[in-house]
PDB file of C-alpha atoms in Angstrom:
ATOM      1  CA  MET L  49     249.784  64.698 147.513  1.00 39.00           C
ATOM      2  CA  SER L  50     250.050  63.870 143.772  1.00 43.00           C
ATOM      3  CA  GLN L  51     247.767  61.493 141.950  1.00 43.00           C
ATOM      4  CA  GLU L  52     250.666  59.041 141.564  1.00 45.00           C
ATOM      5  CA  GLN L  53     251.303  59.004 145.303  1.00 43.00           C
ATOM      6  CA  LYS L  54     247.628  58.336 145.973  1.00 43.00           C
ATOM      7  CA  ARG L  55     247.810  55.229 143.711  1.00 52.00           C
ATOM      8  CA  ILE L  56     249.167  53.103 146.591  1.00 56.00           C
ATOM      9  CA  VAL L  57     245.999  51.656 148.038  1.00 62.00           C
ATOM     10  CA  ARG L  58     244.782  49.376 150.747  1.00 60.00           C
ATOM     11  CA  ASP L  59     242.596  46.804 149.044  1.00 63.00           C
ATOM     12  CA  ASP L  60     240.181  45.130 151.486  1.00 64.00           C
ATOM     13  CA  TYR L  61     238.673  41.990 150.009  1.00 63.00           C
ATOM     14  CA  PRO L  62     235.543  40.605 151.649  1.00 64.00           C
ATOM     15  CA  VAL L  63     236.706  37.134 152.621  1.00 71.00           C
ATOM     16  CA  TYR L  64     233.662  35.339 153.995  1.00 69.00           C
ATOM     17  CA  GLY L  65     234.430  32.266 156.056  1.00 73.00           C
ATOM     18  CA  GLY L  66     238.181  32.864 156.044  1.00 88.00           C
ATOM     19  CA  ILE L  67     239.121  31.657 152.563  1.00 92.00           C
ATOM     20  CA  CYS L  68     237.773  32.591 149.125  1.00 91.00           C
ATOM     21  CA  LEU L  69     238.771  31.896 145.516  1.00 92.00           C
ATOM     22  CA  VAL L  70     238.825  34.309 142.567  1.00 90.00           C
ATOM     23  CA  THR L  71     239.332  32.490 139.259  1.00 89.00           C
ATOM     24  CA  ASP L  72     240.541  33.543 135.799  1.00 84.00           C
ATOM     25  CA  SER L  73     241.546  37.035 136.842  1.00 86.00           C
ATOM     26  CA  PRO L  74     243.569  38.947 134.184  1.00 82.00           C
ATOM     27  CA  LEU L  75     246.704  40.501 135.647  1.00 74.00           C
ATOM     28  CA  ASP L  76     246.636  44.297 136.151  1.00 60.00           C
ATOM     29  CA  VAL L  77     242.859  44.552 135.786  1.00 45.00           C
ATOM     30  CA  GLY L  78     241.454  46.587 138.656  1.00 44.00           C
ATOM     31  CA  TYR L  79     244.741  47.338 140.444  1.00 53.00           C
ATOM     32  CA  PRO L  80     247.523  48.164 137.954  1.00 63.00           C
ATOM     33  CA  PHE L  81     249.491  49.943 140.669  1.00 76.00           C
ATOM     34  CA  LEU L  82     251.081  49.306 144.031  1.00 83.00           C
ATOM     35  CA  HIS L  83     248.653  48.076 146.691  1.00 86.00           C
ATOM     36  CA  TYR L  84     248.402  45.976 149.837  1.00 87.00           C
ATOM     37  CA  HIS L  85     245.821  43.855 151.625  1.00 88.00           C
ATOM     38  CA  GLN L  86     244.718  43.046 155.124  1.00 87.00           C
ATOM     39  CA  VAL L  87     244.571  39.390 154.108  1.00 90.00           C
ATOM     40  CA  ILE L  88     247.023  36.915 152.522  1.00 92.00           C
ATOM     41  CA  GLU L  89     246.926  36.829 148.725  1.00 94.00           C
ATOM     42  CA  ILE L  90     248.065  33.609 147.028  1.00 96.00           C
ATOM     43  CA  GLY L  91     248.200  33.731 143.239  1.00 95.00           C
ATOM     44  CA  ILE L  92     248.398  30.707 140.914  1.00 96.00           C
ATOM     45  CA  VAL L  93     249.584  31.629 137.429  1.00 95.00           C
ATOM     46  CA  ARG L  94     247.162  30.067 134.959  1.00 93.00           C
ATOM     47  CA  GLU L  95     248.870  31.410 131.813  1.00 91.00           C
ATOM     48  CA  GLY L  96     251.486  33.964 130.810  1.00 90.00           C
ATOM     49  CA  SER L  97     254.638  35.248 132.474  1.00 91.00           C
ATOM     50  CA  GLY L  98     255.853  38.429 134.066  1.00 92.00           C
ATOM     51  CA  ILE L  99     257.317  39.966 137.215  1.00 93.00           C
ATOM     52  CA  PHE L 100     256.017  40.176 140.771  1.00 93.00           C
ATOM     53  CA  SER L 101     257.365  42.909 143.001  1.00 91.00           C
ATOM     54  CA  VAL L 102     256.700  42.774 146.768  1.00 90.00           C
ATOM     55  CA  ALA L 103     258.301  44.917 149.480  1.00 82.00           C
ATOM     56  CA  GLY L 104     260.967  46.083 147.035  1.00 82.00           C
ATOM     57  CA  GLY L 105     261.993  42.622 145.790  1.00 87.00           C
ATOM     58  CA  VAL L 106     261.316  41.674 142.201  1.00 91.00           C
ATOM     59  CA  GLU L 107     261.098  38.128 140.786  1.00 93.00           C
ATOM     60  CA  PRO L 108     260.011  36.499 137.511  1.00 93.00           C
ATOM     61  CA  PHE L 109     257.022  34.175 137.281  1.00 93.00           C
ATOM     62  CA  SER L 110     255.725  31.792 134.629  1.00 92.00           C
ATOM     63  CA  GLU L 111     252.775  29.495 134.113  1.00 92.00           C
ATOM     64  CA  GLY L 112     252.178  27.254 137.147  1.00 93.00           C
ATOM     65  CA  TYR L 113     254.169  29.367 139.580  1.00 96.00           C
ATOM     66  CA  VAL L 114     252.688  30.596 142.833  1.00 96.00           C
ATOM     67  CA  THR L 115     252.939  34.156 144.139  1.00 96.00           C
ATOM     68  CA  ALA L 116     252.251  35.308 147.701  1.00 95.00           C
ATOM     69  CA  ALA L 117     251.705  38.675 149.390  1.00 93.00           C
ATOM     70  CA  PHE L 118     251.297  38.702 153.124  1.00 91.00           C
ATOM     71  CA  PRO L 119     249.194  41.318 154.958  1.00 88.00           C
ATOM     72  CA  HIS L 120     250.423  44.907 154.600  1.00 87.00           C
ATOM     73  CA  ALA L 121     253.165  43.977 152.075  1.00 89.00           C
ATOM     74  CA  VAL L 122     253.056  46.505 149.232  1.00 89.00           C
ATOM     75  CA  HIS L 123     253.131  44.629 145.904  1.00 91.00           C
ATOM     76  CA  ILE L 124     252.344  44.705 142.197  1.00 90.00           C
ATOM     77  CA  GLY L 125     252.339  42.212 139.305  1.00 91.00           C
ATOM     78  CA  SER L 126     253.154  43.072 135.681  1.00 89.00           C
ATOM     79  CA  ALA L 127     252.856  40.873 132.594  1.00 88.00           C
ATOM     80  CA  ALA L 128     255.963  40.483 130.445  1.00 86.00           C
ATOM     81  CA  GLY L 129     255.496  40.754 126.691  1.00 75.00           C
ATOM     82  CA  GLU L 130     252.162  40.910 124.872  1.00 75.00           C
ATOM     83  CA  SER L 131     250.702  37.531 125.795  1.00 74.00           C
ATOM     84  CA  PRO L 132     247.748  37.440 128.205  1.00 80.00           C
ATOM     85  CA  CYS L 133     248.491  36.698 131.867  1.00 89.00           C
ATOM     86  CA  THR L 134     245.757  35.127 134.014  1.00 92.00           C
ATOM     87  CA  PHE L 135     245.711  34.164 137.713  1.00 94.00           C
ATOM     88  CA  ASP L 136     243.558  32.286 140.158  1.00 94.00           C
ATOM     89  CA  TYR L 137     243.705  33.986 143.572  1.00 94.00           C
ATOM     90  CA  LEU L 138     243.241  32.483 147.023  1.00 94.00           C
ATOM     91  CA  LEU L 139     242.436  35.116 149.642  1.00 93.00           C
ATOM     92  CA  ILE L 140     243.019  34.013 153.213  1.00 92.00           C
ATOM     93  CA  ASP L 141     241.991  35.843 156.384  1.00 89.00           C
ATOM     94  CA  PRO L 142     244.199  34.149 159.027  1.00 85.00           C
ATOM     95  CA  LYS L 143     241.962  34.998 161.992  1.00 81.00           C
ATOM     96  CA  GLU L 144     238.899  33.531 160.305  1.00 84.00           C
ATOM     97  CA  ALA L 145     240.538  30.654 158.395  1.00 85.00           C
ATOM     98  CA  PHE L 146     242.659  29.249 161.245  1.00 82.00           C
ATOM     99  CA  PHE L 147     240.460  29.497 164.296  1.00 77.00           C
ATOM    100  CA  ARG L 148     240.961  25.701 164.647  1.00 74.00           C
ATOM    101  CA  ILE L 149     244.758  26.129 164.260  1.00 77.00           C
ATOM    102  CA  PRO L 150     245.482  28.956 166.726  1.00 74.00           C
ATOM    103  CA  TYR L 151     249.303  28.892 166.494  1.00 74.00           C
ATOM    104  CA  LEU L 152     249.310  29.891 162.820  1.00 74.00           C
ATOM    105  CA  PRO L 153     247.889  33.458 163.100  1.00 69.00           C
ATOM    106  CA  VAL L 154     250.431  34.103 165.845  1.00 70.00           C
ATOM    107  CA  ARG L 155     253.250  32.908 163.643  1.00 72.00           C
ATOM    108  CA  LEU L 156     252.033  35.006 160.778  1.00 73.00           C
ATOM    109  CA  ALA L 157     251.844  38.093 162.985  1.00 67.00           C
ATOM    110  CA  GLU L 158     255.409  37.538 164.136  1.00 67.00           C
ATOM    111  CA  SER L 159     256.752  36.788 160.630  1.00 72.00           C
ATOM    112  CA  SER L 160     258.724  39.320 158.638  1.00 74.00           C
ATOM    113  CA  LEU L 161     258.037  37.626 155.349  1.00 82.00           C
ATOM    114  CA  PRO L 162     256.501  39.867 152.689  1.00 88.00           C
ATOM    115  CA  GLY L 163     255.838  37.087 150.127  1.00 91.00           C
ATOM    116  CA  GLY L 164     257.360  36.473 146.720  1.00 92.00           C
ATOM    117  CA  VAL L 165     257.372  34.008 143.800  1.00 94.00           C
ATOM    118  CA  TYR L 166     257.465  30.268 144.419  1.00 94.00           C
ATOM    119  CA  PRO L 167     258.289  27.744 141.692  1.00 93.00           C
ATOM    120  CA  ASP L 168     258.563  25.050 144.389  1.00 92.00           C
ATOM    121  CA  GLN L 169     256.666  21.979 143.215  1.00 94.00           C
ATOM    122  CA  GLU L 170     255.188  21.180 146.637  1.00 95.00           C
ATOM    123  CA  ILE L 171     253.814  24.701 146.959  1.00 96.00           C
ATOM    124  CA  ARG L 172     252.343  24.511 143.450  1.00 96.00           C
ATOM    125  CA  SER L 173     250.697  21.159 144.134  1.00 96.00           C
ATOM    126  CA  THR L 174     249.264  22.196 147.488  1.00 96.00           C
ATOM    127  CA  ALA L 175     247.932  25.435 146.060  1.00 96.00           C
ATOM    128  CA  LYS L 176     246.083  23.547 143.305  1.00 95.00           C
ATOM    129  CA  ARG L 177     244.592  21.101 145.836  1.00 96.00           C
ATOM    130  CA  LEU L 178     243.492  23.989 148.009  1.00 96.00           C
ATOM    131  CA  CYS L 179     241.779  25.661 145.028  1.00 95.00           C
ATOM    132  CA  GLY L 180     239.860  22.472 144.322  1.00 95.00           C
ATOM    133  CA  GLU L 181     238.740  22.101 147.939  1.00 95.00           C
ATOM    134  CA  VAL L 182     237.742  25.754 148.286  1.00 94.00           C
ATOM    135  CA  LYS L 183     235.573  25.450 145.146  1.00 93.00           C
ATOM    136  CA  LYS L 184     233.675  22.662 146.917  1.00 93.00           C
ATOM    137  CA  ASN L 185     233.586  24.068 150.446  1.00 92.00           C
ATOM    138  CA  PRO L 186     235.733  27.052 151.491  1.00 89.00           C
ATOM    139  CA  GLN L 187     234.817  26.544 155.160  1.00 86.00           C
ATOM    140  CA  SER L 188     235.677  22.898 155.432  1.00 90.00           C
ATOM    141  CA  PHE L 189     238.309  21.689 157.840  1.00 90.00           C
ATOM    142  CA  LEU L 190     240.237  20.243 154.874  1.00 92.00           C
ATOM    143  CA  SER L 191     240.401  23.712 153.296  1.00 92.00           C
ATOM    144  CA  GLN L 192     241.892  25.049 156.525  1.00 90.00           C
ATOM    145  CA  LEU L 193     244.407  22.221 156.774  1.00 91.00           C
ATOM    146  CA  LEU L 194     245.532  22.636 153.154  1.00 94.00           C
ATOM    147  CA  ALA L 195     245.883  26.413 153.632  1.00 93.00           C
ATOM    148  CA  ALA L 196     247.957  25.840 156.757  1.00 91.00           C
ATOM    149  CA  GLU L 197     250.122  23.276 154.882  1.00 92.00           C
ATOM    150  CA  LEU L 198     250.617  25.737 152.024  1.00 94.00           C
ATOM    151  CA  LEU L 199     251.739  28.527 154.339  1.00 92.00           C
ATOM    152  CA  GLU L 200     254.019  26.235 156.314  1.00 89.00           C
ATOM    153  CA  ARG L 201     255.779  25.206 153.109  1.00 91.00           C
ATOM    154  CA  ILE L 202     256.123  28.857 152.053  1.00 91.00           C
ATOM    155  CA  PHE L 203     257.753  29.575 155.422  1.00 87.00           C
ATOM    156  CA  GLN L 204     260.196  26.669 154.899  1.00 85.00           C
ATOM    157  CA  VAL L 205     261.449  27.868 151.526  1.00 86.00           C
ATOM    158  CA  SER L 206     261.484  31.570 152.367  1.00 80.00           C
ATOM    159  CA  GLU L 207     264.383  31.912 154.762  1.00 66.00           C
ATOM    160  CA  GLU L 208     266.106  34.378 152.414  1.00 60.00           C
ATOM    161  CA  LYS L 209     263.021  36.526 151.934  1.00 64.00           C
ATOM    162  CA  ARG L 210     262.590  39.257 154.513  1.00 63.00           C
ATOM    163  CA  ARG L 211     260.388  42.301 154.576  1.00 61.00           C
ATOM    164  CA  THR L 212     262.138  45.539 153.625  1.00 66.00           C
ATOM    165  CA  GLU L 213     260.620  48.699 155.120  1.00 74.00           C
ATOM    166  CA  ILE L 214     260.417  51.093 152.185  1.00 83.00           C
ATOM    167  CA  PRO L 215     259.752  54.772 152.787  1.00 87.00           C
ATOM    168  CA  GLU L 216     256.360  55.680 151.386  1.00 87.00           C
ATOM    169  CA  ASN L 217     257.801  58.560 149.337  1.00 91.00           C
ATOM    170  CA  LEU L 218     259.807  56.047 147.265  1.00 93.00           C
ATOM    171  CA  LEU L 219     256.879  53.838 146.375  1.00 90.00           C
ATOM    172  CA  PRO L 220     255.814  55.846 143.309  1.00 91.00           C
ATOM    173  CA  ALA L 221     259.241  55.100 141.740  1.00 94.00           C
ATOM    174  CA  LEU L 222     258.867  51.380 142.429  1.00 92.00           C
ATOM    175  CA  GLY L 223     255.441  51.414 140.874  1.00 90.00           C
ATOM    176  CA  MET L 224     256.688  53.265 137.800  1.00 92.00           C
ATOM    177  CA  ILE L 225     259.535  50.774 137.327  1.00 94.00           C
ATOM    178  CA  ALA L 226     257.250  47.750 137.779  1.00 91.00           C
ATOM    179  CA  LEU L 227     254.838  48.924 135.085  1.00 89.00           C
ATOM    180  CA  GLU L 228     257.090  50.855 132.717  1.00 93.00           C
ATOM    181  CA  TYR L 229     260.437  49.019 132.956  1.00 94.00           C
ATOM    182  CA  HIS L 230     260.355  48.288 129.205  1.00 93.00           C
ATOM    183  CA  THR L 231     260.303  52.010 128.333  1.00 94.00           C
ATOM    184  CA  PRO L 232     263.129  54.547 128.541  1.00 94.00           C
ATOM    185  CA  ILE L 233     263.205  55.556 132.228  1.00 96.00           C
ATOM    186  CA  THR L 234     265.654  58.063 133.665  1.00 96.00           C
ATOM    187  CA  CYS L 235     266.568  58.715 137.283  1.00 97.00           C
ATOM    188  CA  ARG L 236     265.290  62.222 136.772  1.00 97.00           C
ATOM    189  CA  ALA L 237     261.860  60.927 135.778  1.00 97.00           C
ATOM    190  CA  LEU L 238     261.741  58.710 138.859  1.00 97.00           C
ATOM    191  CA  SER L 239     262.723  61.552 141.170  1.00 97.00           C
ATOM    192  CA  VAL L 240     259.982  63.779 139.678  1.00 96.00           C
ATOM    193  CA  ARG L 241     257.462  60.985 140.313  1.00 94.00           C
ATOM    194  CA  CYS L 242     258.533  60.991 143.965  1.00 95.00           C
ATOM    195  CA  LEU L 243     258.503  64.806 144.213  1.00 95.00           C
ATOM    196  CA  MET L 244     262.196  64.964 145.130  1.00 96.00           C
ATOM    197  CA  SER L 245     265.391  66.453 143.736  1.00 97.00           C
ATOM    198  CA  GLU L 246     267.394  63.905 141.788  1.00 96.00           C
ATOM    199  CA  THR L 247     270.278  64.026 144.294  1.00 97.00           C
ATOM    200  CA  ASP L 248     267.983  63.486 147.266  1.00 97.00           C
ATOM    201  CA  PHE L 249     266.151  60.716 145.462  1.00 97.00           C
ATOM    202  CA  ARG L 250     269.337  58.841 144.586  1.00 96.00           C
ATOM    203  CA  ARG L 251     270.568  58.964 148.148  1.00 96.00           C
ATOM    204  CA  LYS L 252     267.302  57.907 149.773  1.00 96.00           C
ATOM    205  CA  PHE L 253     266.747  55.106 147.252  1.00 95.00           C
ATOM    206  CA  ARG L 254     270.192  53.587 147.816  1.00 94.00           C
ATOM    207  CA  VAL L 255     269.817  53.769 151.587  1.00 93.00           C
ATOM    208  CA  ALA L 256     266.413  52.032 151.469  1.00 91.00           C
ATOM    209  CA  MET L 257     267.029  49.494 148.673  1.00 91.00           C
ATOM    210  CA  GLY L 258     270.809  48.848 148.894  1.00 91.00           C
ATOM    211  CA  ILE L 259     271.251  49.582 145.196  1.00 93.00           C
ATOM    212  CA  SER L 260     270.851  52.614 142.932  1.00 96.00           C
ATOM    213  CA  PRO L 261     267.587  53.415 141.148  1.00 96.00           C
ATOM    214  CA  MET L 262     269.032  52.454 137.766  1.00 97.00           C
ATOM    215  CA  GLU L 263     270.385  49.171 139.095  1.00 96.00           C
ATOM    216  CA  TYR L 264     266.910  48.382 140.388  1.00 96.00           C
ATOM    217  CA  LEU L 265     265.482  49.186 136.945  1.00 96.00           C
ATOM    218  CA  TYR L 266     268.015  46.826 135.304  1.00 96.00           C
ATOM    219  CA  LYS L 267     267.253  44.143 137.891  1.00 95.00           C
ATOM    220  CA  THR L 268     263.518  44.428 137.038  1.00 95.00           C
ATOM    221  CA  ARG L 269     264.207  44.198 133.314  1.00 96.00           C
ATOM    222  CA  ILE L 270     266.290  41.098 133.768  1.00 96.00           C
ATOM    223  CA  ALA L 271     263.567  39.487 135.921  1.00 94.00           C
ATOM    224  CA  ALA L 272     261.119  40.135 133.111  1.00 94.00           C
ATOM    225  CA  ALA L 273     263.567  38.747 130.569  1.00 95.00           C
ATOM    226  CA  SER L 274     263.998  35.589 132.660  1.00 93.00           C
ATOM    227  CA  ALA L 275     260.255  35.048 132.642  1.00 92.00           C
ATOM    228  CA  LEU L 276     260.102  35.493 128.839  1.00 92.00           C
ATOM    229  CA  LEU L 277     263.030  33.136 128.309  1.00 91.00           C
ATOM    230  CA  GLU L 278     261.266  30.443 130.317  1.00 85.00           C
ATOM    231  CA  ASN L 279     258.158  31.050 128.208  1.00 75.00           C
ATOM    232  CA  GLY L 280     260.284  30.198 125.154  1.00 75.00           C
ATOM    233  CA  GLU L 281     258.294  32.033 122.501  1.00 76.00           C
ATOM    234  CA  LYS L 282     260.859  34.703 121.526  1.00 86.00           C
ATOM    235  CA  SER L 283     264.550  34.865 120.634  1.00 91.00           C
ATOM    236  CA  VAL L 284     267.056  36.355 123.064  1.00 93.00           C
ATOM    237  CA  LEU L 285     267.374  39.503 120.969  1.00 93.00           C
ATOM    238  CA  GLU L 286     263.586  39.918 120.770  1.00 93.00           C
ATOM    239  CA  ILE L 287     263.397  39.561 124.542  1.00 94.00           C
ATOM    240  CA  ALA L 288     266.142  42.123 125.047  1.00 95.00           C
ATOM    241  CA  ASN L 289     264.176  44.621 122.984  1.00 94.00           C
ATOM    242  CA  ALA L 290     260.886  43.711 124.724  1.00 93.00           C
ATOM    243  CA  VAL L 291     262.241  44.519 128.193  1.00 95.00           C
ATOM    244  CA  GLY L 292     263.788  47.850 127.194  1.00 94.00           C
ATOM    245  CA  TYR L 293     267.320  47.183 125.915  1.00 95.00           C
ATOM    246  CA  GLU L 294     268.443  48.795 122.640  1.00 91.00           C
ATOM    247  CA  SER L 295     271.961  47.382 123.057  1.00 91.00           C
ATOM    248  CA  PRO L 296     272.389  43.570 123.069  1.00 92.00           C
ATOM    249  CA  SER L 297     275.767  43.938 124.808  1.00 94.00           C
ATOM    250  CA  SER L 298     274.178  45.842 127.721  1.00 95.00           C
ATOM    251  CA  PHE L 299     271.468  43.209 127.980  1.00 95.00           C
ATOM    252  CA  TYR L 300     274.002  40.316 128.094  1.00 95.00           C
ATOM    253  CA  ARG L 301     276.186  42.229 130.612  1.00 95.00           C
ATOM    254  CA  HIS L 302     273.269  42.976 132.932  1.00 96.00           C
ATOM    255  CA  PHE L 303     271.804  39.505 132.593  1.00 95.00           C
ATOM    256  CA  ARG L 304     275.059  37.886 133.632  1.00 95.00           C
ATOM    257  CA  ARG L 305     275.492  40.363 136.513  1.00 94.00           C
ATOM    258  CA  PHE L 306     272.066  39.641 138.037  1.00 92.00           C
ATOM    259  CA  THR L 307     271.726  35.902 137.269  1.00 92.00           C
ATOM    260  CA  GLY L 308     275.303  34.675 137.127  1.00 92.00           C
ATOM    261  CA  HIS L 309     274.926  33.165 133.669  1.00 91.00           C
ATOM    262  CA  ALA L 310     274.305  34.140 130.049  1.00 90.00           C
ATOM    263  CA  PRO L 311     270.734  34.328 128.709  1.00 90.00           C
ATOM    264  CA  LYS L 312     269.581  31.249 126.794  1.00 81.00           C
ATOM    265  CA  ARG L 313     266.227  29.763 125.940  1.00 66.00           C
TER     266      ARG L 313
END
C-alpha cells in the first residue's frame, strides 16, 4: 500500500467523562489528510473560511459556522485562501456522555448521517453554550443536556444529508482534491494517486459519487469560492484565481451550475 493510501487514519481521541473541548486549534495542524474518529467531532469556526468534506460531500464554511463528523465518517477540512483558520472542537463519546439519556446512543447508532456544515443559528448558539458549560464542568448534567439538544437539532436540519459508502481505494483522490483543489489537477493524476488506470478510475468514481472526478473537483473549487465570497476580503476575479481557475468564464459557468446563481460578494 502506498504512503498516500496509508494517510487515511483512525484518530482516537481520549475523551474523559464523555465530552471534552479543544480550543484555538489551527485547521490542518496534526491531521492534514482524510481521517475518522470513534467519537463525534463538533467544530466551531473561530476565524477563517474554507471547505469541509465528509463522506464524499463538500460544503463551504465561514466564521461562526459549525461542522460535524459522526463516528467512522471519513472527513477533512481545508482552509480557503491565505488567512488563518481556527476551530474550537467538542469531542463527544455518546456512550459516556449520554448514559443518563439512553435513547440517544441508540439513535446515533441507527443514523446514516455522516455530518456536514451547519450555518443554522440555533445550532451555532447551542454549540457556543455547550462550549461554555464544558469549560466549567464537562461531566455536568447540563453539559449532557446541551450536547443532546445540539445533536437533536443537527438531526432535524440534516434530512438531506446521508452517508455515502465510498470505496477505500477512491479516498486518496478525495483527499488530494480537498487539499490541492486550487492547483492544476488532472484525472490522470488522481488515478495515479489511487493506483488505477484512468479508465477504471473514472468508472469507479462515477459509480460511487454520482459525478465524474473533474465535476467533483469543480464542485470543491466552487465550495471554496463560496466561503471566500462570504468572507468578503477579495474580488470575484481574485477568488476565481485563488481556487484554481485561470479562465473567469469557466469560473462563472461552474459557479452558476453548482449554486444556481452568479458569484457576487
